PDB file of C-alpha atoms in Angstrom:
ATOM      1  CA  MET A   1     -25.749 -15.812 -41.459  1.00 50.00           C
ATOM      2  CA  HIS A   2     -22.637 -16.499 -41.713  1.00 54.00           C
ATOM      3  CA  SER A   3     -21.651 -13.020 -42.993  1.00 56.00           C
ATOM      4  CA  LEU A   4     -22.187 -11.736 -38.872  1.00 52.00           C
ATOM      5  CA  MET A   5     -20.943 -14.640 -37.193  1.00 52.00           C
ATOM      6  CA  HIS A   6     -16.726 -13.000 -37.463  1.00 59.00           C
ATOM      7  CA  GLY A   7     -18.706  -9.629 -35.882  1.00 57.00           C
ATOM      8  CA  TYR A   8     -19.857 -11.526 -33.745  1.00 48.00           C
ATOM      9  CA  ASP A   9     -17.062 -13.679 -32.722  1.00 58.00           C
ATOM     10  CA  GLU A  10     -14.961 -11.280 -31.489  1.00 59.00           C
ATOM     11  CA  ALA A  11     -16.948  -9.391 -30.129  1.00 53.00           C
ATOM     12  CA  GLN A  12     -17.830 -12.573 -28.091  1.00 52.00           C
ATOM     13  CA  ARG A  13     -13.590 -12.512 -27.015  1.00 56.00           C
ATOM     14  CA  SER A  14     -13.721  -8.649 -26.736  1.00 54.00           C
ATOM     15  CA  LYS A  15     -15.998  -8.821 -23.632  1.00 50.00           C
ATOM     16  CA  LYS A  16     -14.378  -8.741 -20.691  1.00 50.00           C
ATOM     17  CA  PRO A  17     -15.772 -11.526 -17.772  1.00 47.00           C
ATOM     18  CA  SER A  18     -16.738  -9.605 -15.524  1.00 46.00           C
ATOM     19  CA  SER A  19     -20.006  -8.305 -18.255  1.00 56.00           C
ATOM     20  CA  SER A  20     -20.949 -12.116 -17.744  1.00 86.00           C
ATOM     21  CA  ILE A  21     -20.942 -13.360 -13.987  1.00 86.00           C
ATOM     22  CA  GLU A  22     -20.358 -11.544 -11.468  1.00 89.00           C
ATOM     23  CA  ALA A  23     -18.158 -11.890  -8.046  1.00 87.00           C
ATOM     24  CA  LEU A  24     -21.142 -10.065  -5.796  1.00 89.00           C
ATOM     25  CA  PRO A  25     -18.442 -10.265  -2.767  1.00 84.00           C
ATOM     26  CA  ASP A  26     -20.572  -9.996   1.100  1.00 82.00           C
ATOM     27  CA  GLU A  27     -24.380  -9.213   1.886  1.00 81.00           C
ATOM     28  CA  ALA A  28     -24.476  -5.539   1.122  1.00 84.00           C
ATOM     29  CA  ALA A  29     -23.208  -6.585  -2.165  1.00 88.00           C
ATOM     30  CA  VAL A  30     -26.271  -9.466  -2.769  1.00 87.00           C
ATOM     31  CA  ARG A  31     -28.880  -7.720  -0.974  1.00 86.00           C
ATOM     32  CA  GLY A  32     -28.910  -4.288  -3.131  1.00 89.00           C
ATOM     33  CA  SER A  33     -27.826  -6.585  -6.115  1.00 91.00           C
ATOM     34  CA  LEU A  34     -31.100  -8.546  -5.356  1.00 91.00           C
ATOM     35  CA  HIS A  35     -32.827  -5.639  -5.012  1.00 91.00           C
ATOM     36  CA  MET A  36     -31.741  -3.667  -8.529  1.00 94.00           C
ATOM     37  CA  ALA A  37     -32.494  -7.102 -10.231  1.00 95.00           C
ATOM     38  CA  ALA A  38     -36.269  -7.816  -8.644  1.00 94.00           C
ATOM     39  CA  GLU A  39     -37.075  -3.517  -9.034  1.00 94.00           C
ATOM     40  CA  ALA A  40     -36.388  -4.104 -13.113  1.00 95.00           C
ATOM     41  CA  CYS A  41     -38.177  -7.822 -13.697  1.00 96.00           C
ATOM     42  CA  HIS A  42     -41.852  -7.126 -14.741  1.00 95.00           C
ATOM     43  CA  ARG A  43     -42.210 -10.726 -16.564  1.00 96.00           C
ATOM     44  CA  GLU A  44     -41.776 -13.986 -13.825  1.00 97.00           C
ATOM     45  CA  VAL A  45     -38.350 -15.290 -10.734  1.00 97.00           C
ATOM     46  CA  LEU A  46     -37.928 -18.448 -10.259  1.00 97.00           C
ATOM     47  CA  SER A  47     -36.393 -19.802  -6.873  1.00 95.00           C
ATOM     48  CA  ILE A  48     -34.997 -22.175  -5.827  1.00 94.00           C
ATOM     49  CA  GLU A  49     -35.586 -21.794  -2.152  1.00 89.00           C
ATOM     50  CA  PRO A  50     -33.073 -24.829   0.320  1.00 83.00           C
ATOM     51  CA  SER A  51     -33.200 -22.772   3.307  1.00 70.00           C
ATOM     52  CA  ILE A  52     -33.929 -18.883   4.051  1.00 59.00           C
ATOM     53  CA  PRO A  53     -31.077 -17.844   2.191  1.00 55.00           C
ATOM     54  CA  TYR A  54     -28.020 -16.301   3.936  1.00 52.00           C
ATOM     55  CA  TRP A  55     -27.639 -13.306   2.176  1.00 50.00           C
ATOM     56  CA  THR A  56     -30.764 -12.808   4.036  1.00 54.00           C
ATOM     57  CA  ALA A  57     -31.357 -11.433   7.815  1.00 52.00           C
ATOM     58  CA  SER A  58     -34.925 -13.278   8.026  1.00 57.00           C
ATOM     59  CA  LEU A  59     -38.054 -14.228   5.959  1.00 66.00           C
ATOM     60  CA  ASP A  60     -39.385 -10.280   6.201  1.00 72.00           C
ATOM     61  CA  ASP A  61     -36.344  -9.532   4.753  1.00 73.00           C
ATOM     62  CA  THR A  62     -38.200 -10.493   0.756  1.00 84.00           C
ATOM     63  CA  LEU A  63     -40.934 -10.843   1.819  1.00 88.00           C
ATOM     64  CA  ALA A  64     -41.888  -6.848   0.833  1.00 89.00           C
ATOM     65  CA  ARG A  65     -40.011  -7.650  -2.642  1.00 91.00           C
ATOM     66  CA  ASN A  66     -41.380 -10.338  -3.245  1.00 93.00           C
ATOM     67  CA  LEU A  67     -45.015  -8.916  -2.744  1.00 94.00           C
ATOM     68  CA  ALA A  68     -44.393  -5.902  -4.632  1.00 94.00           C
ATOM     69  CA  MET A  69     -43.498  -7.838  -7.839  1.00 96.00           C
ATOM     70  CA  LEU A  70     -46.149  -9.781  -7.408  1.00 96.00           C
ATOM     71  CA  GLU A  71     -49.202  -6.427  -7.082  1.00 96.00           C
ATOM     72  CA  ARG A  72     -47.179  -5.922 -10.478  1.00 95.00           C
ATOM     73  CA  GLY A  73     -48.187  -8.852 -12.031  1.00 96.00           C
ATOM     74  CA  VAL A  74     -45.076 -10.475 -12.392  1.00 97.00           C
ATOM     75  CA  SER A  75     -45.208 -13.986 -12.289  1.00 97.00           C
ATOM     76  CA  MET A  76     -43.098 -16.021  -9.339  1.00 97.00           C
ATOM     77  CA  ARG A  77     -42.917 -19.754  -8.829  1.00 98.00           C
ATOM     78  CA  MET A  78     -41.558 -20.315  -6.097  1.00 96.00           C
ATOM     79  CA  LEU A  79     -39.482 -24.330  -4.902  1.00 95.00           C
ATOM     80  CA  TYR A  80     -39.018 -25.115  -1.041  1.00 92.00           C
ATOM     81  CA  GLN A  81     -37.682 -28.802   0.680  1.00 90.00           C
ATOM     82  CA  HIS A  82     -40.129 -30.702   2.177  1.00 89.00           C
ATOM     83  CA  SER A  83     -38.884 -29.880   5.451  1.00 85.00           C
ATOM     84  CA  ALA A  84     -40.151 -26.026   4.909  1.00 85.00           C
ATOM     85  CA  ARG A  85     -44.475 -27.544   5.774  1.00 83.00           C
ATOM     86  CA  ALA A  86     -42.796 -28.100   9.378  1.00 78.00           C
ATOM     87  CA  ASP A  87     -41.280 -25.360  10.190  1.00 79.00           C
ATOM     88  CA  LEU A  88     -43.543 -22.901  11.567  1.00 79.00           C
ATOM     89  CA  PRO A  89     -42.114 -19.351  10.362  1.00 81.00           C
ATOM     90  CA  THR A  90     -41.266 -20.650   6.615  1.00 83.00           C
ATOM     91  CA  ARG A  91     -45.308 -21.979   6.674  1.00 84.00           C
ATOM     92  CA  GLY A  92     -46.479 -18.664   7.057  1.00 86.00           C
ATOM     93  CA  HIS A  93     -44.128 -17.131   5.108  1.00 88.00           C
ATOM     94  CA  ILE A  94     -44.998 -19.170   1.895  1.00 89.00           C
ATOM     95  CA  LYS A  95     -48.755 -18.762   2.640  1.00 90.00           C
ATOM     96  CA  LYS A  96     -48.918 -14.781   2.860  1.00 92.00           C
ATOM     97  CA  LEU A  97     -47.118 -15.764  -1.391  1.00 94.00           C
ATOM     98  CA  ILE A  98     -48.899 -17.603  -2.547  1.00 94.00           C
ATOM     99  CA  ALA A  99     -52.622 -15.585  -1.561  1.00 94.00           C
ATOM    100  CA  ALA A 100     -50.367 -12.846  -3.471  1.00 95.00           C
ATOM    101  CA  GLY A 101     -50.536 -15.178  -6.574  1.00 95.00           C
ATOM    102  CA  ALA A 102     -47.319 -17.413  -5.574  1.00 96.00           C
ATOM    103  CA  SER A 103     -46.895 -20.677  -7.187  1.00 96.00           C
ATOM    104  CA  VAL A 104     -44.973 -22.788  -4.521  1.00 95.00           C
ATOM    105  CA  ARG A 105     -43.460 -26.213  -5.061  1.00 94.00           C
ATOM    106  CA  THR A 106     -41.787 -28.372  -2.577  1.00 92.00           C
ATOM    107  CA  THR A 107     -39.465 -31.795  -3.365  1.00 91.00           C
ATOM    108  CA  PRO A 108     -36.693 -33.454  -1.427  1.00 89.00           C
ATOM    109  CA  GLN A 109     -33.447 -32.101  -1.945  1.00 88.00           C
ATOM    110  CA  LEU A 110     -32.581 -28.815  -3.381  1.00 89.00           C
ATOM    111  CA  PRO A 111     -29.478 -27.366  -4.624  1.00 84.00           C
ATOM    112  CA  ASN A 112     -27.815 -23.964  -4.100  1.00 84.00           C
ATOM    113  CA  HIS A 113     -29.591 -21.120  -3.773  1.00 89.00           C
ATOM    114  CA  LEU A 114     -31.163 -19.777  -7.268  1.00 93.00           C
ATOM    115  CA  VAL A 115     -33.318 -15.842  -7.961  1.00 95.00           C
ATOM    116  CA  ILE A 116     -33.645 -16.012 -11.906  1.00 97.00           C
ATOM    117  CA  PHE A 117     -35.164 -12.927 -12.728  1.00 97.00           C
ATOM    118  CA  ASP A 118     -36.644 -12.261 -16.575  1.00 97.00           C
ATOM    119  CA  GLY A 119     -34.588 -15.243 -17.891  1.00 96.00           C
ATOM    120  CA  ALA A 120     -31.894 -12.579 -18.864  1.00 95.00           C
ATOM    121  CA  ILE A 121     -29.632 -12.491 -14.749  1.00 96.00           C
ATOM    122  CA  ALA A 122     -29.494 -15.821 -12.143  1.00 96.00           C
ATOM    123  CA  PHE A 123     -28.502 -15.246  -8.595  1.00 95.00           C
ATOM    124  CA  MET A 124     -26.174 -18.348  -7.218  1.00 91.00           C
ATOM    125  CA  SER A 125     -25.423 -18.791  -3.938  1.00 85.00           C
ATOM    126  CA  ASN A 126     -21.415 -18.689  -3.771  1.00 73.00           C
ATOM    127  CA  PRO A 127     -20.508 -22.090  -4.441  1.00 58.00           C
ATOM    128  CA  SER A 128     -16.580 -22.091  -3.452  1.00 56.00           C
ATOM    129  CA  GLU A 129     -15.526 -23.100   0.123  1.00 50.00           C
ATOM    130  CA  SER A 130     -13.617 -20.538  -0.161  1.00 48.00           C
ATOM    131  CA  GLY A 131     -15.535 -18.179  -1.170  1.00 47.00           C
ATOM    132  CA  PRO A 132     -16.782 -15.180   2.164  1.00 45.00           C
ATOM    133  CA  ALA A 133     -20.279 -17.254   3.503  1.00 53.00           C
ATOM    134  CA  SER A 134     -22.114 -14.721   2.761  1.00 62.00           C
ATOM    135  CA  SER A 135     -20.985 -14.152  -0.888  1.00 78.00           C
ATOM    136  CA  ALA A 136     -23.069 -15.258  -4.172  1.00 88.00           C
ATOM    137  CA  VAL A 137     -22.171 -15.493  -7.869  1.00 91.00           C
ATOM    138  CA  ALA A 138     -24.361 -12.501 -10.785  1.00 94.00           C
ATOM    139  CA  ALA A 139     -24.457 -14.412 -13.727  1.00 94.00           C
ATOM    140  CA  ARG A 140     -25.876 -12.499 -17.041  1.00 94.00           C
ATOM    141  CA  ASP A 141     -24.754 -14.937 -19.928  1.00 93.00           C
ATOM    142  CA  ILE A 142     -27.631 -16.067 -21.792  1.00 92.00           C
ATOM    143  CA  ALA A 143     -26.283 -19.766 -21.674  1.00 93.00           C
ATOM    144  CA  VAL A 144     -25.693 -19.912 -18.454  1.00 93.00           C
ATOM    145  CA  VAL A 145     -29.058 -18.621 -17.341  1.00 95.00           C
ATOM    146  CA  GLY A 146     -30.511 -20.630 -19.997  1.00 95.00           C
ATOM    147  CA  PHE A 147     -28.972 -23.353 -18.323  1.00 95.00           C
ATOM    148  CA  LEU A 148     -30.249 -23.222 -14.681  1.00 95.00           C
ATOM    149  CA  ALA A 149     -33.513 -22.238 -15.898  1.00 96.00           C
ATOM    150  CA  GLU A 150     -33.613 -25.242 -17.339  1.00 96.00           C
ATOM    151  CA  ILE A 151     -32.228 -26.802 -14.385  1.00 95.00           C
ATOM    152  CA  PHE A 152     -35.238 -24.722 -12.205  1.00 96.00           C
ATOM    153  CA  GLU A 153     -37.726 -26.670 -14.835  1.00 97.00           C
ATOM    154  CA  HIS A 154     -36.472 -30.267 -14.556  1.00 95.00           C
ATOM    155  CA  LEU A 155     -36.812 -29.376 -10.297  1.00 95.00           C
ATOM    156  CA  TRP A 156     -40.096 -27.854 -10.956  1.00 97.00           C
ATOM    157  CA  ASN A 157     -42.257 -30.606 -12.987  1.00 96.00           C
ATOM    158  CA  SER A 158     -41.250 -33.206 -10.802  1.00 92.00           C
ATOM    159  CA  ALA A 159     -41.805 -31.059  -7.395  1.00 94.00           C
ATOM    160  CA  THR A 160     -45.135 -31.734  -5.203  1.00 91.00           C
ATOM    161  CA  PRO A 161     -46.946 -28.287  -5.234  1.00 91.00           C
ATOM    162  CA  TYR A 162     -47.914 -26.734  -1.863  1.00 89.00           C
ATOM    163  CA  SER A 163     -51.164 -25.785  -1.083  1.00 82.00           C
ATOM    164  CA  ALA A 164     -51.369 -22.799   1.837  1.00 70.00           C
ATOM    165  CA  SER A 165     -54.612 -25.378   3.503  1.00 73.00           C
ATOM    166  CA  ASP A 166     -51.476 -27.535   3.463  1.00 67.00           C
ATOM    167  CA  MET A 167     -50.430 -28.759   6.980  1.00 61.00           C
ATOM    168  CA  GLY A 168     -47.056 -30.824   7.814  1.00 62.00           C
ATOM    169  CA  TYR A 169     -45.717 -32.516   5.443  1.00 64.00           C
ATOM    170  CA  GLN A 170     -49.055 -33.743   3.423  1.00 62.00           C
ATOM    171  CA  GLY A 171     -48.776 -35.309   0.641  1.00 64.00           C
ATOM    172  CA  ALA A 172     -44.656 -35.625   1.199  1.00 74.00           C
ATOM    173  CA  THR A 173     -44.282 -37.709   3.485  1.00 76.00           C
ATOM    174  CA  ASP A 174     -43.882 -40.605   1.338  1.00 79.00           C
ATOM    175  CA  GLU A 175     -41.151 -38.789  -0.982  1.00 80.00           C
ATOM    176  CA  ILE A 176     -39.433 -37.793   2.558  1.00 81.00           C
ATOM    177  CA  HIS A 177     -39.211 -42.034   3.851  1.00 81.00           C
ATOM    178  CA  HIS A 178     -37.854 -42.327   0.534  1.00 80.00           C
ATOM    179  CA  ALA A 179     -35.130 -39.875  -0.070  1.00 83.00           C
ATOM    180  CA  ILE A 180     -33.997 -41.170   3.912  1.00 83.00           C
ATOM    181  CA  VAL A 181     -34.702 -44.550   2.759  1.00 81.00           C
ATOM    182  CA  ASN A 182     -31.792 -43.911  -0.280  1.00 81.00           C
ATOM    183  CA  LEU A 183     -29.515 -41.482   1.072  1.00 83.00           C
ATOM    184  CA  LEU A 184     -28.659 -43.715   4.552  1.00 80.00           C
ATOM    185  CA  ALA A 185     -28.414 -46.609   1.707  1.00 78.00           C
ATOM    186  CA  GLN A 186     -25.443 -44.421   0.793  1.00 80.00           C
ATOM    187  CA  GLY A 187     -24.052 -44.691   3.879  1.00 81.00           C
ATOM    188  CA  PHE A 188     -24.310 -41.284   4.994  1.00 83.00           C
ATOM    189  CA  THR A 189     -25.071 -40.121   8.639  1.00 86.00           C
ATOM    190  CA  ASP A 190     -28.029 -39.555  10.469  1.00 85.00           C
ATOM    191  CA  GLU A 191     -26.747 -36.213  11.372  1.00 87.00           C
ATOM    192  CA  ALA A 192     -26.104 -35.572   7.783  1.00 86.00           C
ATOM    193  CA  VAL A 193     -29.416 -36.706   6.053  1.00 86.00           C
ATOM    194  CA  ALA A 194     -30.369 -34.474   8.189  1.00 84.00           C
ATOM    195  CA  ARG A 195     -28.816 -31.806   6.530  1.00 83.00           C
ATOM    196  CA  ARG A 196     -29.403 -32.526   3.487  1.00 82.00           C
ATOM    197  CA  LEU A 197     -32.803 -33.034   4.009  1.00 84.00           C
ATOM    198  CA  GLY A 198     -33.559 -29.434   5.961  1.00 80.00           C
ATOM    199  CA  MET A 199     -34.543 -30.664   8.793  1.00 81.00           C
ATOM    200  CA  SER A 200     -33.117 -31.248  12.626  1.00 82.00           C
ATOM    201  CA  VAL A 201     -31.428 -34.306  13.501  1.00 86.00           C
ATOM    202  CA  ARG A 202     -34.441 -35.172  16.035  1.00 87.00           C
ATOM    203  CA  THR A 203     -36.664 -35.158  12.904  1.00 84.00           C
ATOM    204  CA  CYS A 204     -34.833 -36.709  10.450  1.00 84.00           C
ATOM    205  CA  ARG A 205     -34.944 -39.348  13.339  1.00 87.00           C
ATOM    206  CA  ARG A 206     -38.455 -39.576  14.100  1.00 85.00           C
ATOM    207  CA  HIS A 207     -38.641 -39.824  10.476  1.00 84.00           C
ATOM    208  CA  ILE A 208     -36.384 -43.646  10.700  1.00 84.00           C
ATOM    209  CA  GLY A 209     -38.104 -44.735  12.763  1.00 86.00           C
ATOM    210  CA  ALA A 210     -41.615 -44.547  11.573  1.00 84.00           C
ATOM    211  CA  LEU A 211     -40.339 -45.954   8.331  1.00 81.00           C
ATOM    212  CA  LEU A 212     -38.644 -48.605  10.114  1.00 81.00           C
ATOM    213  CA  GLN A 213     -42.384 -48.892  11.617  1.00 83.00           C
ATOM    214  CA  ASN A 214     -43.833 -48.842   7.812  1.00 80.00           C
ATOM    215  CA  LEU A 215     -41.690 -51.968   6.551  1.00 78.00           C
ATOM    216  CA  SER A 216     -42.169 -54.500  10.041  1.00 80.00           C
ATOM    217  CA  ALA A 217     -38.222 -53.590  11.133  1.00 79.00           C
ATOM    218  CA  VAL A 218     -36.665 -53.922  13.540  1.00 76.00           C
ATOM    219  CA  SER A 219     -33.544 -52.646  12.829  1.00 76.00           C
ATOM    220  CA  ARG A 220     -32.215 -50.684  10.177  1.00 74.00           C
ATOM    221  CA  PHE A 221     -30.518 -53.643   8.607  1.00 73.00           C
ATOM    222  CA  GLN A 222     -33.590 -55.035   8.021  1.00 75.00           C
ATOM    223  CA  ALA A 223     -35.055 -51.750   7.025  1.00 73.00           C
ATOM    224  CA  GLY A 224     -32.467 -51.616   4.067  1.00 72.00           C
ATOM    225  CA  ILE A 225     -33.200 -55.205   3.100  1.00 73.00           C
ATOM    226  CA  ARG A 226     -37.582 -54.831   2.971  1.00 74.00           C
ATOM    227  CA  ALA A 227     -36.051 -51.177   1.620  1.00 72.00           C
ATOM    228  CA  ALA A 228     -34.479 -53.266  -1.250  1.00 71.00           C
ATOM    229  CA  THR A 229     -37.649 -55.556  -1.966  1.00 72.00           C
ATOM    230  CA  THR A 230     -40.187 -53.054  -1.872  1.00 69.00           C
ATOM    231  CA  GLY A 231     -39.130 -50.606  -4.279  1.00 67.00           C
ATOM    232  CA  TYR A 232     -38.034 -47.648  -1.450  1.00 65.00           C
ATOM    233  CA  VAL A 233     -34.228 -48.084  -3.091  1.00 63.00           C
ATOM    234  CA  ASP A 234     -33.837 -46.034  -6.021  1.00 64.00           C
ATOM    235  CA  ALA A 235     -31.782 -48.509  -8.530  1.00 51.00           C
ATOM    236  CA  ARG A 236     -28.113 -47.827  -9.436  1.00 49.00           C
TER     237      ARG A 236
END
């Protein structure tokens, strides 16, 4: 192994950055690259979907591609936010995927969009605020893709399984309330909390109202105190 290290180091230094990390500047480039990666995929897809991807015109755009992979026997695990349970179009989309063999779980909050094909290539929404709204990044570096896969596994292990028979927020209400209380305790506004949890402000405030009732509180201040004493708020 030591005799090969020098050659390996030289090869790594001679690699062009574009060979491992590629910027996809617009929607057409993103969708084209995703299509090619899906066509070549034969083993597993890991997907984080906090909302409808900005490079997708609609949920129907991804359904045919995902169903085709599932029909080929590709394993598919998908993470959505709990808010997807109450969104009718998204719920219908998820149920079709589950019926075809996909495994789906939900969690209160998720990072940016991520899709990993066969542990070989990962597509991420562009975290740069200066980049175009429809841009993304494709990573082929094994270390980077492996790290992203570990993040997915961490989120997956703590997420709540979703069944096609689940109705609304069934099985996820407590986690949503827990997340709301913690975000409010950090000083986030109702609008910011709703945005992070992928729900409308109206729905968020409805959950806050239910929280006040569950905690027998008449004000948010009182609810905060009672939430802290009952363990709703994470210790910092």
